[in-house]
Rosetta silent file (secondary structure, phi, psi, omega in degrees, C-alpha in Angstrom):
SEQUENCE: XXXXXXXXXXXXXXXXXXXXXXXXXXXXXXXXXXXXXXXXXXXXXXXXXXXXXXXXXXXXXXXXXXXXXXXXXXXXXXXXXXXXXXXXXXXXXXXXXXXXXXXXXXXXXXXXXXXXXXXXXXXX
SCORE:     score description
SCORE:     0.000 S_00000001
   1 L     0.000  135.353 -170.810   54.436  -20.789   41.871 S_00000001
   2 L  -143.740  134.306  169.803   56.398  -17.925   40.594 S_00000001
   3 L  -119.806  134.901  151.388   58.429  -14.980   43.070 S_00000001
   4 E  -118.727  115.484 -164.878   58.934  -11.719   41.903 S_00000001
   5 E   -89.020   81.509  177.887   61.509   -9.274   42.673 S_00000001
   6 E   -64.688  125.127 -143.796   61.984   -5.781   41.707 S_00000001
   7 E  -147.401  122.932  135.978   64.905   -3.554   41.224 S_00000001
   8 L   125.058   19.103 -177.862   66.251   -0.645   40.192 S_00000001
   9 L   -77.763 -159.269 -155.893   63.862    2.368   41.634 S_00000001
  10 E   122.178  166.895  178.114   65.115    5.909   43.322 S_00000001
  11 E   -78.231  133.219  166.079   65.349    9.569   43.548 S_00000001
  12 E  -146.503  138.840  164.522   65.570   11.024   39.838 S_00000001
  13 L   -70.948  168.958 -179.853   65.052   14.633   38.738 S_00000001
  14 L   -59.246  153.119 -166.778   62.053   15.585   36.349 S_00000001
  15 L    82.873  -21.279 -150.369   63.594   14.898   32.968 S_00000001
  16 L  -106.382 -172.844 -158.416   66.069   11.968   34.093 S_00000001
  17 E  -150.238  147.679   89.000   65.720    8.254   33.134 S_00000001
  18 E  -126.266 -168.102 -174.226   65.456    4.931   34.957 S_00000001
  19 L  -129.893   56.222 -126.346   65.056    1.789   34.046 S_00000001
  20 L   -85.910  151.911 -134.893   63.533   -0.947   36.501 S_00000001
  21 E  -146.670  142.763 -178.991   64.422   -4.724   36.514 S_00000001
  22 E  -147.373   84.426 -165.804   61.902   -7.687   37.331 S_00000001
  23 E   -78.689   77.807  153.352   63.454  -11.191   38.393 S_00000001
  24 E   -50.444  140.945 -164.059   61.616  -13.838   38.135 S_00000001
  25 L   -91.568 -163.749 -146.806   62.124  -17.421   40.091 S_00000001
  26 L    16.493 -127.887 -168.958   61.724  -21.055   38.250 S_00000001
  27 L  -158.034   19.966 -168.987   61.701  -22.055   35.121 S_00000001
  28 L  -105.089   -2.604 -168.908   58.159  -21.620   33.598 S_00000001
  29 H   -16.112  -68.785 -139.954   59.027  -17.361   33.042 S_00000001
  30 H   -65.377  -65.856 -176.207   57.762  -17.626   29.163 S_00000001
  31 H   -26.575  -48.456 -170.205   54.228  -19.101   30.476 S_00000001
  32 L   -85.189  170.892  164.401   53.422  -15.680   31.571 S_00000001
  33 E  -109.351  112.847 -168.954   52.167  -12.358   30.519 S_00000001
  34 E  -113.240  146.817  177.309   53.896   -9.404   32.843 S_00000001
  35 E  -136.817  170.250  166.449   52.773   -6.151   33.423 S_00000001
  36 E   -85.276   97.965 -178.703   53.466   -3.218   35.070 S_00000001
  37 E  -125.983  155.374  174.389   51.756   -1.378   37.749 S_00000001
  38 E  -138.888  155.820  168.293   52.305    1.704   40.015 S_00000001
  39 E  -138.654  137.585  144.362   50.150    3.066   43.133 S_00000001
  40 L   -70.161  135.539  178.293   50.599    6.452   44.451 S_00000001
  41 L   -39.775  146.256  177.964   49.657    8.060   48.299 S_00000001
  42 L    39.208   36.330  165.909   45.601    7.775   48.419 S_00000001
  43 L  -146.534  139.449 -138.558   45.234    6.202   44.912 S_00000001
  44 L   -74.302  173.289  176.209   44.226    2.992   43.684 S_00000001
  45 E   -77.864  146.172  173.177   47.197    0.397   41.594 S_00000001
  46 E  -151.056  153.824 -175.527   46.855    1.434   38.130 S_00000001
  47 E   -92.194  150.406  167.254   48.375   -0.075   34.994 S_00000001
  48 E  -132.775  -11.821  173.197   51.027    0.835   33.119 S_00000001
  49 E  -165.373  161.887 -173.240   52.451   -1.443   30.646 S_00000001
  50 E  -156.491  137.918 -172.939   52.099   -5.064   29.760 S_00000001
  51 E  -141.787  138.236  148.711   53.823   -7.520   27.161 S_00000001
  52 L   -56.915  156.684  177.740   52.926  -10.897   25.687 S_00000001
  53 L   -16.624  -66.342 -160.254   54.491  -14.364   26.203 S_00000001
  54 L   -85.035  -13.343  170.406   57.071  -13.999   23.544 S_00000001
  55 L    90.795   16.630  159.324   57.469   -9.987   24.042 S_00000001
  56 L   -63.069  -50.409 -149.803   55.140   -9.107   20.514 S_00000001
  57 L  -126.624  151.798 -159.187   53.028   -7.564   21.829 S_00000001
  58 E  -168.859  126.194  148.334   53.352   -4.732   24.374 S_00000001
  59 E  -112.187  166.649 -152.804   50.705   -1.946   25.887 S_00000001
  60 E  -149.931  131.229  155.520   51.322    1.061   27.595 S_00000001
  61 L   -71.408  150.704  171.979   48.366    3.849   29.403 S_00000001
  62 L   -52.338  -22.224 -178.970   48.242    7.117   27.930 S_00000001
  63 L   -67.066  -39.596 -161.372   50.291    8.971   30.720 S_00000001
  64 L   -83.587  -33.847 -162.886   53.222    6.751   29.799 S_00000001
  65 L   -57.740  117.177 -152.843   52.837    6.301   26.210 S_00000001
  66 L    45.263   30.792  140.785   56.390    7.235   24.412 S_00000001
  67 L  -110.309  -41.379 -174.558   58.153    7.536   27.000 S_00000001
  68 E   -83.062  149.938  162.930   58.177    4.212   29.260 S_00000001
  69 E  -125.283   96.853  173.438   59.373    0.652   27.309 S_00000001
  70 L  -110.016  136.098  171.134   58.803   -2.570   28.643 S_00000001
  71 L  -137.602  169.916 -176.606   60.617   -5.641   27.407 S_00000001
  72 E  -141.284  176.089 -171.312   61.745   -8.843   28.542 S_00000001
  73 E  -132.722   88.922 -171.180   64.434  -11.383   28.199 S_00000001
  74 L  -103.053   14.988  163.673   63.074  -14.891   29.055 S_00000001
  75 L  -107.983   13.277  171.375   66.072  -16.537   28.660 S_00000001
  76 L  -131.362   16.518 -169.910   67.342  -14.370   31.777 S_00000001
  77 L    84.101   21.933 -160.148   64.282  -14.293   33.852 S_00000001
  78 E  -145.493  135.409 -174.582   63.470  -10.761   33.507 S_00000001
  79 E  -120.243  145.628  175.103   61.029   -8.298   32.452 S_00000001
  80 L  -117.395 -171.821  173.719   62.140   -4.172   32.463 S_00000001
  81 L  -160.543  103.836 -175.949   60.867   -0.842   32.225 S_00000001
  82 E  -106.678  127.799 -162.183   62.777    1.989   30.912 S_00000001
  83 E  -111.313  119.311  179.906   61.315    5.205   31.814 S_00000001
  84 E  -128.511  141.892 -157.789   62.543    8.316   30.190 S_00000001
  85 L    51.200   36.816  173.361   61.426   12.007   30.370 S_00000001
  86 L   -16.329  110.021  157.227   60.217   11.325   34.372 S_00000001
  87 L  -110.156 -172.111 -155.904   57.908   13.960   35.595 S_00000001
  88 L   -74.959  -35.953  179.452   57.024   14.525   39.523 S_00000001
  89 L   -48.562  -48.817  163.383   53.509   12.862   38.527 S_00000001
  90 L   -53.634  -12.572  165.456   55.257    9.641   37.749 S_00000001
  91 L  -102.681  170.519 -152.828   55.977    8.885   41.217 S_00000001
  92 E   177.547  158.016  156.724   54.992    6.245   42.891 S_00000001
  93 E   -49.036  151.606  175.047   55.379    2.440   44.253 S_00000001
  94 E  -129.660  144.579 -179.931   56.001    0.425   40.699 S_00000001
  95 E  -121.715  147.457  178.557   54.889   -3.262   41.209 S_00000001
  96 L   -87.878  168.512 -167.487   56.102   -6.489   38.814 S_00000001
  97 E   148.777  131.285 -170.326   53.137   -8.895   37.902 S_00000001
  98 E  -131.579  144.786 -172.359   52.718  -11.974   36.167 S_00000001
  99 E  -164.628  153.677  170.027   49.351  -13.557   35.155 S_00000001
 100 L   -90.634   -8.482 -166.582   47.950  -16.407   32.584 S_00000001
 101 L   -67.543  142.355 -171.729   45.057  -14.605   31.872 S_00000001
 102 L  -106.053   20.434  176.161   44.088  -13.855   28.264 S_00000001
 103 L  -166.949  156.057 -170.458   42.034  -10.753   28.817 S_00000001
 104 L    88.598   43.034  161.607   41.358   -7.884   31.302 S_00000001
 105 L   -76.136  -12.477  145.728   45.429   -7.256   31.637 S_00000001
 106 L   -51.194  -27.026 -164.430   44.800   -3.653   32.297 S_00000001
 107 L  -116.940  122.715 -169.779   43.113   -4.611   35.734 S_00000001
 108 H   -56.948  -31.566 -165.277   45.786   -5.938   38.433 S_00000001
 109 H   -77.863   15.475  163.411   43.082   -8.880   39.718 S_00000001
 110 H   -77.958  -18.273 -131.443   44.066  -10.229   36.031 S_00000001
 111 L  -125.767  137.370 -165.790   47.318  -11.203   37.603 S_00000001
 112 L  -102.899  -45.429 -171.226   47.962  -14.434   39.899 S_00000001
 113 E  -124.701  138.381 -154.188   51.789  -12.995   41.392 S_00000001
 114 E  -124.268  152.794  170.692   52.785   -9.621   42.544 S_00000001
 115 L  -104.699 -175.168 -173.522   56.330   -8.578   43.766 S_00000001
 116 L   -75.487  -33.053  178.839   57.242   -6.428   46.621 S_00000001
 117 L   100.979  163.712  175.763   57.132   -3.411   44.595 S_00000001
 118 E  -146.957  177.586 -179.752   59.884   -0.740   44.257 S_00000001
 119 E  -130.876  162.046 -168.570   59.570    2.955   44.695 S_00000001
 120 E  -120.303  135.130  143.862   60.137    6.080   41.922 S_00000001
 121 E  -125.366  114.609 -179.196   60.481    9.308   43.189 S_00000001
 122 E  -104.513  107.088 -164.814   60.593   12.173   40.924 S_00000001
 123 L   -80.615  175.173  173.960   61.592   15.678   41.899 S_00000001
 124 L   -99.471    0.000    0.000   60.874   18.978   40.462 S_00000001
């Protein structure tokens, strides 16, 4: 059983930076593989970034790609996401997710635990 907790969302202008925070509870963190997801009004959860066990390996969708980062720290419980050059498109709910699975990580029903979610809002 693993709870996840999300942090660190808000109003930012187009252009701006945050960075979003993902707490994990026990003491198995490392077991997983975490990703990233966001849903928008009327539109399905869609992925946006994902890292291996050990943090090697890391994917990112094409909207996001060199701007967003995700890394983790498993000796604090925590996976991030630092998002830089925000546009208004970019907003959204952003959901935390952890999963064993060792393929399909792009598709949230890869994923056994979901967090509350946090929300990004990006002005013009």
């Amino acid at each position: 059983q693993v709870q996840l907790v999300e942090s660190g969302g808000g109003l930012v202008q187009a252009g701006g930076s945050l960075r979003l925070s993902c707490a994990a509870s026990g003491r198995t963190f490392s077991s997983y593989a975490m990703g990233w997801f966001r849903q928008a009004p009327g539109k399905e959860r869609d992925f946006v970034a994902r890292i291996s066990r050990i943090g090697r390996t890391t994917d990112y969708a094409d909207s996001v790609k060199g701007r967003f980062t995700i890394s983790r720290d498993n000796a604090k419980n925590t996976v991030y996401l630092q998002m830089n050059s925000l546009k208004p498109e970019d907003t959204a709910v952003y959901y935390c997710a952890a999963g064993t699975a060792l393929s399909g990580y792009r598709n949230a029903v890869a994923y056994d635990y979901w967090g509350q979610g946090t929300q990004v809002t990006v002005s013009s």
